Coordinates of C-alpha atoms in Angstrom, one line a residue:
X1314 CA -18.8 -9.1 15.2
X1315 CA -16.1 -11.6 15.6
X1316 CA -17.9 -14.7 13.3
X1317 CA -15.1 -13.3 11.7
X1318 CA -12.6 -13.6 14.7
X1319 CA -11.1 -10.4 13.8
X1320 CA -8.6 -9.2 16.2
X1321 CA -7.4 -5.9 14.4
X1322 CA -8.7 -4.4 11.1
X1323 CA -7.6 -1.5 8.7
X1324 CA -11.0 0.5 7.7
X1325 CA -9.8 2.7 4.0
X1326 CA -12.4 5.4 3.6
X1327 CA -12.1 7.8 0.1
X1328 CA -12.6 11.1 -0.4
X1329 CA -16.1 10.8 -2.0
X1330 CA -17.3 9.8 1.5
X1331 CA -15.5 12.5 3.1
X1332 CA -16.6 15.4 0.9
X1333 CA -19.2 14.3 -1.5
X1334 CA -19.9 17.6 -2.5
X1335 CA -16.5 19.3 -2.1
X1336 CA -18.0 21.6 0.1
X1337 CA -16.4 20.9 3.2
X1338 CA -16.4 17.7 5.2
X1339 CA -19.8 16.1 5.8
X1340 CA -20.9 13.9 7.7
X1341 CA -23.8 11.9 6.1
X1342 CA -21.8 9.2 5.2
X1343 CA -20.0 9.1 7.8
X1344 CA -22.1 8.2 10.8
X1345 CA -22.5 4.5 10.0
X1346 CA -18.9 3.9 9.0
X1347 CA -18.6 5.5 12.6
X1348 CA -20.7 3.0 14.2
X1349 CA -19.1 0.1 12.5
X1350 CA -15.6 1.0 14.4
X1351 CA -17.7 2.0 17.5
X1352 CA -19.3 -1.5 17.6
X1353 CA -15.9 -3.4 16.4
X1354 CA -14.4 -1.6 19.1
X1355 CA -16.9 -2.9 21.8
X1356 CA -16.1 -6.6 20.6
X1357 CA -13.0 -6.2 21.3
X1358 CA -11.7 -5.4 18.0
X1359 CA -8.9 -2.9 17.3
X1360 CA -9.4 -0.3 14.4
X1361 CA -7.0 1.7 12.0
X1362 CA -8.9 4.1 9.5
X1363 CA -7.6 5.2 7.1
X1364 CA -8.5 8.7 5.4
X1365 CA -8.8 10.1 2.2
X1366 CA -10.1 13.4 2.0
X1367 CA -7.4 16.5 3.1
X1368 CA -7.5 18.0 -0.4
X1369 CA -11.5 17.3 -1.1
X1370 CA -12.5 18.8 2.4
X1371 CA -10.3 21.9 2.2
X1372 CA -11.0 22.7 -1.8
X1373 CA -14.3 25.1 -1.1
X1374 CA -11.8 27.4 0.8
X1375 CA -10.3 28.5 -2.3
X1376 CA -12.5 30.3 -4.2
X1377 CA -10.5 30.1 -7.6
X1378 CA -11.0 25.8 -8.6
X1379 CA -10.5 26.4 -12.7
X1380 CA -6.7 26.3 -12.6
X1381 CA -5.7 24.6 -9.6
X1382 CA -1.2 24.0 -9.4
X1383 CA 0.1 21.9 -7.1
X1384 CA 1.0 24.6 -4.6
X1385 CA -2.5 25.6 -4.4
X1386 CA -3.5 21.3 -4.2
X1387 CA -1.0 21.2 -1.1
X1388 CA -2.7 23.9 0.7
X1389 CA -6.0 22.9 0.2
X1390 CA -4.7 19.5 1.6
X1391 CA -3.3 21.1 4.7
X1392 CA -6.3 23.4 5.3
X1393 CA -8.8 20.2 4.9
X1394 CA -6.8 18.0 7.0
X1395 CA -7.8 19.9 10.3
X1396 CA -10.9 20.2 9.4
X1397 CA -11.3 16.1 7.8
X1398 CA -10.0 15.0 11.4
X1399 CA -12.3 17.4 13.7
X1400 CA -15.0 15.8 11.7
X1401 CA -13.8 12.4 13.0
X1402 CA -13.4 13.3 16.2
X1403 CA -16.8 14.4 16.8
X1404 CA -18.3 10.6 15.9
X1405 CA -16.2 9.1 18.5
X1406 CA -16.6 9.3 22.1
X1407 CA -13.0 7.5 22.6
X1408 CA -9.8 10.0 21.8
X1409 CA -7.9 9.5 18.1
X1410 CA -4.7 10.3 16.5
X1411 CA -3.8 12.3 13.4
X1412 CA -0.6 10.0 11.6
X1413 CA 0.7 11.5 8.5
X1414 CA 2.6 9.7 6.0
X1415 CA 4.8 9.9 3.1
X1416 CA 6.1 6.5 1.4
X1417 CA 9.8 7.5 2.4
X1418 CA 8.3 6.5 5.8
X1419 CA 7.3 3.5 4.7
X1420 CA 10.0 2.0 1.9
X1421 CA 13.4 2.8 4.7
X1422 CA 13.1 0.0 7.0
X1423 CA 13.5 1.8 10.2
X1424 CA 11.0 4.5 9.5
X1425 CA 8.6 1.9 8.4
X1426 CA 9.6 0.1 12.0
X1427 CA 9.1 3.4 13.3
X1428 CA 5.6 3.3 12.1
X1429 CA 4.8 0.2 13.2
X1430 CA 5.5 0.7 17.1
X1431 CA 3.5 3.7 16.9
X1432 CA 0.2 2.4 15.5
X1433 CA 0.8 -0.4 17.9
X1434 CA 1.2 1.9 20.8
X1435 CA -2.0 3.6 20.0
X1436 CA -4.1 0.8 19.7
X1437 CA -2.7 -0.7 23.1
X1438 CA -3.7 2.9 24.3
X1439 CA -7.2 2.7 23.3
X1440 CA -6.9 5.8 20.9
X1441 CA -8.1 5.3 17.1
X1442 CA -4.5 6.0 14.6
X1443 CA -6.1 8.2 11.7
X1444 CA -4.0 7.5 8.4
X1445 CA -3.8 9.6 5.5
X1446 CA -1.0 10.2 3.3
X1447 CA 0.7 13.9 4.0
X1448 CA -0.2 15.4 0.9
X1449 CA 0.9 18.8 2.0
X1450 CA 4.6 17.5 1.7
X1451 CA 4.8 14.9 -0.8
X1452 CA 6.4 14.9 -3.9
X1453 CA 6.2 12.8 -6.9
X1454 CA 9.2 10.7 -5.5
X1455 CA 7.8 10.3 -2.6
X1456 CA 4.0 9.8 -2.2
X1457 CA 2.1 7.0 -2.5
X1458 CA -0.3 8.2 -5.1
X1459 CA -3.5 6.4 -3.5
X1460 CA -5.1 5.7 0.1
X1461 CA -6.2 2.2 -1.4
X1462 CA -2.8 1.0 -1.9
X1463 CA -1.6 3.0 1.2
X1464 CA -4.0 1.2 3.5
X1465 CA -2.7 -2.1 2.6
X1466 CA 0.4 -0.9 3.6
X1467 CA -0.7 0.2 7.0
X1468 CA -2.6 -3.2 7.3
X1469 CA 0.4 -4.8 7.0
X1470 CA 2.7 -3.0 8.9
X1471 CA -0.8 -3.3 11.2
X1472 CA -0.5 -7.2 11.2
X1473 CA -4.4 -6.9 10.9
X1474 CA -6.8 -9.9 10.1
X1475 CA -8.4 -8.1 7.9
X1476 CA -8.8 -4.7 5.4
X1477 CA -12.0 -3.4 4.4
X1478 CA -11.8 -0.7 1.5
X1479 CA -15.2 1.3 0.7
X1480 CA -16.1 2.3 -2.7
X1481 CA -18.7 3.4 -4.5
X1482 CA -19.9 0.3 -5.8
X1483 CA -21.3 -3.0 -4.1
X1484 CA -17.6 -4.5 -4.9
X1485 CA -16.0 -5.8 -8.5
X1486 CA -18.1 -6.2 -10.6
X1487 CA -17.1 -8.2 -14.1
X1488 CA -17.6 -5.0 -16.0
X1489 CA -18.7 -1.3 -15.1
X1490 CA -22.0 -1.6 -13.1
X1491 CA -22.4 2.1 -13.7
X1492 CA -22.5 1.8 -17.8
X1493 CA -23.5 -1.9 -18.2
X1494 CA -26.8 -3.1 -16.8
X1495 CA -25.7 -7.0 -16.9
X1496 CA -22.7 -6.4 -14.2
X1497 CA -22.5 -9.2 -12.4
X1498 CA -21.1 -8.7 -8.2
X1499 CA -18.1 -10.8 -8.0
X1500 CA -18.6 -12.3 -4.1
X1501 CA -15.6 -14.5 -3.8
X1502 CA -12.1 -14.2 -5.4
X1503 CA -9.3 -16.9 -5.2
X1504 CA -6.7 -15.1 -6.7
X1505 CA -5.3 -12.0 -8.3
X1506 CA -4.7 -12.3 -11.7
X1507 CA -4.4 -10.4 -15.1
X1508 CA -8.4 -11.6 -15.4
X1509 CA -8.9 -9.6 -12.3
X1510 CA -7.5 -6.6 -13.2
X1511 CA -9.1 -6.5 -16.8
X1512 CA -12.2 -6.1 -15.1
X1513 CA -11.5 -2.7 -13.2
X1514 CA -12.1 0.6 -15.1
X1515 CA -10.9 3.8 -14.2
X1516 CA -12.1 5.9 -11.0
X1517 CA -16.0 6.3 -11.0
X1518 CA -15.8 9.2 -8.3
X1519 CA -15.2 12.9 -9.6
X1520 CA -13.8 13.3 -6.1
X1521 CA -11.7 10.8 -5.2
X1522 CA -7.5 9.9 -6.9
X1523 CA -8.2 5.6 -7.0
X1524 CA -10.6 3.8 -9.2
X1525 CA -11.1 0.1 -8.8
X1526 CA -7.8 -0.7 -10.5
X1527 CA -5.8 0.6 -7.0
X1528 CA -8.6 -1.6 -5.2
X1529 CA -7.0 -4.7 -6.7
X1530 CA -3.5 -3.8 -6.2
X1531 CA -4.2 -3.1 -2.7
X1532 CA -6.0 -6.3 -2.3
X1533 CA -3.5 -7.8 -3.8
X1534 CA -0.6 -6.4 -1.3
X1535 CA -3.1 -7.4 1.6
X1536 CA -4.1 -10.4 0.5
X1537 CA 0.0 -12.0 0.0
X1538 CA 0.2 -10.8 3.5
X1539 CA -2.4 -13.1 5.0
X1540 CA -5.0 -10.1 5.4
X1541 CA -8.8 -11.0 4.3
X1542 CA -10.0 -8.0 2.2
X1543 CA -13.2 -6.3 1.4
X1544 CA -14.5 -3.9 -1.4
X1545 CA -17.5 -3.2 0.0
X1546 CA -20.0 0.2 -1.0
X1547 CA -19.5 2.6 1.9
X1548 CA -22.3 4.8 0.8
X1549 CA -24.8 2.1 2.2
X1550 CA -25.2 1.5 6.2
X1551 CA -26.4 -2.0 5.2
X1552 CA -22.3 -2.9 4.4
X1553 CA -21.4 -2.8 7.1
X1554 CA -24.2 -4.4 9.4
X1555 CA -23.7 -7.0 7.0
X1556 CA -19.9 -7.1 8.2
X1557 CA -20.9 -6.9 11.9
X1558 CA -23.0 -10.1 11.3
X1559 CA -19.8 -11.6 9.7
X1560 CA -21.7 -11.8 6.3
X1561 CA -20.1 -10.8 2.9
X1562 CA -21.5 -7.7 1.9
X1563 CA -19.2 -7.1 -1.0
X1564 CA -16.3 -8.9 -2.6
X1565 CA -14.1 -10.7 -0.8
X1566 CA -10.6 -11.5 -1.9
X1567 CA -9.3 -14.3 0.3
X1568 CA -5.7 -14.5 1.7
X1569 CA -2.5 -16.4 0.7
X1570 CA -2.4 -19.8 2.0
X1571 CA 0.9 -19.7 3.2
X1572 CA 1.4 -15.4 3.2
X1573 CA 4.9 -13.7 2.4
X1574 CA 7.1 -13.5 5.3
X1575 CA 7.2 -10.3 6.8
X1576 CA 10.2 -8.5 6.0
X1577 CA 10.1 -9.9 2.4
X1578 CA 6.6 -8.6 1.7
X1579 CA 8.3 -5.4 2.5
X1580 CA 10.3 -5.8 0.4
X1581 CA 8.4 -6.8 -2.6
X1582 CA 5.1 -4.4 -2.0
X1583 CA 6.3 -2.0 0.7
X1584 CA 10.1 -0.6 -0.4
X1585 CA 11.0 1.3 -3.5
X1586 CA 13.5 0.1 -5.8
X1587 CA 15.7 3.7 -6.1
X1588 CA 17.8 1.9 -9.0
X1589 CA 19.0 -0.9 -11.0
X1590 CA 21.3 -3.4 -11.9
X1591 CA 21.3 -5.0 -14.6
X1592 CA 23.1 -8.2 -15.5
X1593 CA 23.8 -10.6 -18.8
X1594 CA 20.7 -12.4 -20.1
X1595 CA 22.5 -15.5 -19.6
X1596 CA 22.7 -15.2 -15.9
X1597 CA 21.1 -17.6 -13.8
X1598 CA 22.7 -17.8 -10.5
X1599 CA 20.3 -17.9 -7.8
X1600 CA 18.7 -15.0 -5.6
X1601 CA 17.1 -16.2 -2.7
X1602 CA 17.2 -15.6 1.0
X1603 CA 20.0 -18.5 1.2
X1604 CA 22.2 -18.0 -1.5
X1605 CA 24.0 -15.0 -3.1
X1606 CA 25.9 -15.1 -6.6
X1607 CA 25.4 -11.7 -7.9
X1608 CA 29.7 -11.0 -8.2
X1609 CA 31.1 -8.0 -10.4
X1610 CA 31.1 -9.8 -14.1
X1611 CA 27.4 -10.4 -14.3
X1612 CA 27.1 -6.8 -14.4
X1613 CA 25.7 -5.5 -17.6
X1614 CA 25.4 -1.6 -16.5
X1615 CA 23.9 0.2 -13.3
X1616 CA 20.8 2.5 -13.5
X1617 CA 19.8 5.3 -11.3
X1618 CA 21.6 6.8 -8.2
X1619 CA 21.3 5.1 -5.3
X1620 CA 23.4 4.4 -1.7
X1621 CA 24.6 1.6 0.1
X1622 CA 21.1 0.1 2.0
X1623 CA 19.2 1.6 -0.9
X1624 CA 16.3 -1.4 -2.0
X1625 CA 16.9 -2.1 -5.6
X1626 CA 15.7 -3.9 -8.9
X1627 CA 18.3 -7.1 -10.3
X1628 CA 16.8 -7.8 -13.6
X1629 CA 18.4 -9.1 -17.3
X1630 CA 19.0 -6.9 -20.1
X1631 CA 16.2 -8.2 -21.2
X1632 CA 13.9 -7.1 -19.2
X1633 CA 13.2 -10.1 -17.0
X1634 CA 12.8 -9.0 -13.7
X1635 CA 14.7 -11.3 -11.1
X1636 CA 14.8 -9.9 -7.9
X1637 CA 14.3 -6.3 -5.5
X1638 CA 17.1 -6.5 -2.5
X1639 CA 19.1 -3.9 -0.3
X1640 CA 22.2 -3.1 -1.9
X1641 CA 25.4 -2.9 0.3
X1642 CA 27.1 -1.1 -2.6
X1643 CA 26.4 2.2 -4.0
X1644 CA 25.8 3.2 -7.6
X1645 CA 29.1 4.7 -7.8
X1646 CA 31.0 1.7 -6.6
X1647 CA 29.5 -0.6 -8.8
X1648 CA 29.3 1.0 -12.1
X1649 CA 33.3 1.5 -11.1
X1650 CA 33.3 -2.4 -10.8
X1651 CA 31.2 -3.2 -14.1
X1652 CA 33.7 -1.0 -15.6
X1653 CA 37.1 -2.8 -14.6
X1654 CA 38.6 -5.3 -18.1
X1655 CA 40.0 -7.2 -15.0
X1656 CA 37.7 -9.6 -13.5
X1657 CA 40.1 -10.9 -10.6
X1658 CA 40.3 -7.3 -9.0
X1659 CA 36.5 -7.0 -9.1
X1660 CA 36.0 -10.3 -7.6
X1661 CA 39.0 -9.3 -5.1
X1662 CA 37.0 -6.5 -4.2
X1663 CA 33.9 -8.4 -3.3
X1664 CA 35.7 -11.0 -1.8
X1665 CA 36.7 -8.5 0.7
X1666 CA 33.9 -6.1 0.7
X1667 CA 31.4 -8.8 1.0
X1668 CA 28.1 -9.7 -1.0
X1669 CA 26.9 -6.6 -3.5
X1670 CA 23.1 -7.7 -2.1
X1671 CA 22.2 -8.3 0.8
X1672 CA 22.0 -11.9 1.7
X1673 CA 18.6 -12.0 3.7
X1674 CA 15.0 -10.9 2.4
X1675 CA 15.4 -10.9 -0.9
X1676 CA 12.4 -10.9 -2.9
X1677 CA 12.7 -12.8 -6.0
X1678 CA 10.4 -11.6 -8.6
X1679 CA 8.4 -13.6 -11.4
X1680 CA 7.6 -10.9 -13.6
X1681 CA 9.2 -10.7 -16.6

């Protein structure tokens, strides 16, 4: 197992696997994912899985499917959820922990801290964390959206060596394997780029809310992290003996030479920018972790409603995207500031107030 000299791994299991049928949790395709973290765990490995599969395992209990709200979506979730983790449970002969998120625990800095500790504190315990996102509770400001993108999260609040995300499919493919016969696997990937993505379609599962598009974002959270990551098919036991024998059974997308540091690739893939400022398309002061020139008169207009220690956007009124950075001013305050004809009592202010961004993990963007 540890050719690969793992020390801790993130294991993203969808829906489809769950509850292929949507008739309840089964446990077909389940037993050798089991025995994968069994078997990591005997090599000394430490496992996080993360689970798809609340709203999949709990639909058959509502006999009415055709016009499904959200209400009726959040109970199925939190009627499958007991039943998704009691199917867990009986694979393992070592105990495991039900954590529910939302990203509001993962974009405020002390929650996602929060988070942290705890996974930590189970693994040092022996006991097996069991992610899934809390779909019973979220909202559209506050979930995630995807288990693939939320399991690079985890593997990076994780610090793990690795993420390994099963599909449907052997990995990415140049085009859809299920519609074009020619497909060829993609073993290796270097980088992430707009060539990448072109090449994942939309979800090939009926079951399951990700399609190989959030695949590549999540690999592409992990993999700026340091974290080696897998698409691998996790309908097929022979994945992950493959892994066990630290072969590539899939597509591997290979980790940033030199990885984001921490608290920035929070910041950048992790935190959620609750608003904007936007400044002139002449500005070009620099945002970086060691210097801090963002003052009142750059200020075109402010956007959204955010509070002091809110994360948000700095970009031109062009659209250029500069940088994502905790503010230490609110909304309020600042569109009071980009308002005032006189520039010395805005500067004044700041002078006295201090910096409108924080001066320390800033994430300077290059998108434009």
């Amino acid at each position: 197992m540890n050719k690969y000299n793992w020390k801790r791994i993130v294991v993203k299991v969808g829906s489809a696997l769950i509850a292929p049928n949507q008739q309840g949790c089964s446990s077909h395709y389940l037993l050798s994912i089991a025995q994968f973290i069994v078997r990591c765990r005997a090599a000394g490995v430490q496992v996080v899985l993360v689970s798809s599969g609340s709203v999949a395992a709990g639909k058959h209990l509502f006999p009415d499917t055709d016009k499904v709200d959200i209400t009726t979506k959040k109970a199925m979730a939190a009627a499958g959820q007991t039943e998704m983790m009691a199917t867990w449970d009986k694979l393992f002969d070592f105990p495991s922990a039900q954590v529910l998120l939302t990203h509001a625990d993962l974009r405020h800095r002390d929650r996602y801290v929060s988070v942290k500790d705890t996974i930590f504190s189970l693994l040092d315990n022996g006991i097996l964390p069991i992610i899934n996102e809390n779909d019973t509770i979220t909202t559209d400001k506050l979930k995630v959206g995807d288990n693939d993108n939320l399991s690079a999260m985890v593997a990076a609040a994780a610090d793990a060596d690795a993420l390994i995300i099963c599909s449907d499919v052997d990995g990415l493919y140049d085009k859809n394997p299920h519609t074009n016969d020619d497909a060829t696997l993609l073993s290796w990937v270097n980088e992430i780029d707009d060539e990448i993505y072109a090449m994942a379609g939309g979800a090939t599962s009926d079951v399951g809310t990700g399609g190989m598009k959030t695949k590549i974002q999540a690999a592409e959270k992990a993999t700026s992290h340091g974290i080696n990551t897998f698409i691998i098919n996790g309908f097929t036991e022979l994945s992950f003996n493959m892994l066990l024998e630290g072969k590539n059974p899939g597509t591997h997308f290979q980790p940033y030479d030199e990885p984001m540091q921490e608290a920035v690739h929070w910041m950048t893939h992790t935190s959620k920018a609750q608003g904007a400022v936007i400044v002139n398309n002449d500005f070009d002061a620099a945002l970086n972790e060691e210097t801090e020139q963002l003052t009142p008169e750059s200020i075109v207009s402010v956007e959204g409603d955010f509070a002091v220690g809110d994360t948000i956007l700095v970009r031109k009124d062009d659209g250029t995207k500069l940088a994502k950075a905790k503010s230490n001013y609110s909304s309020c305050l600042l569109n009071f500031l980009a308002e005032q004809d006189d520039e010395k009592f805005a500067s004044a202010f700041q002078d006295k107030t201090g910096p409108i961004i924080s001066d320390k993990n800033i994430a300077v963007l290059e998108d434009s």
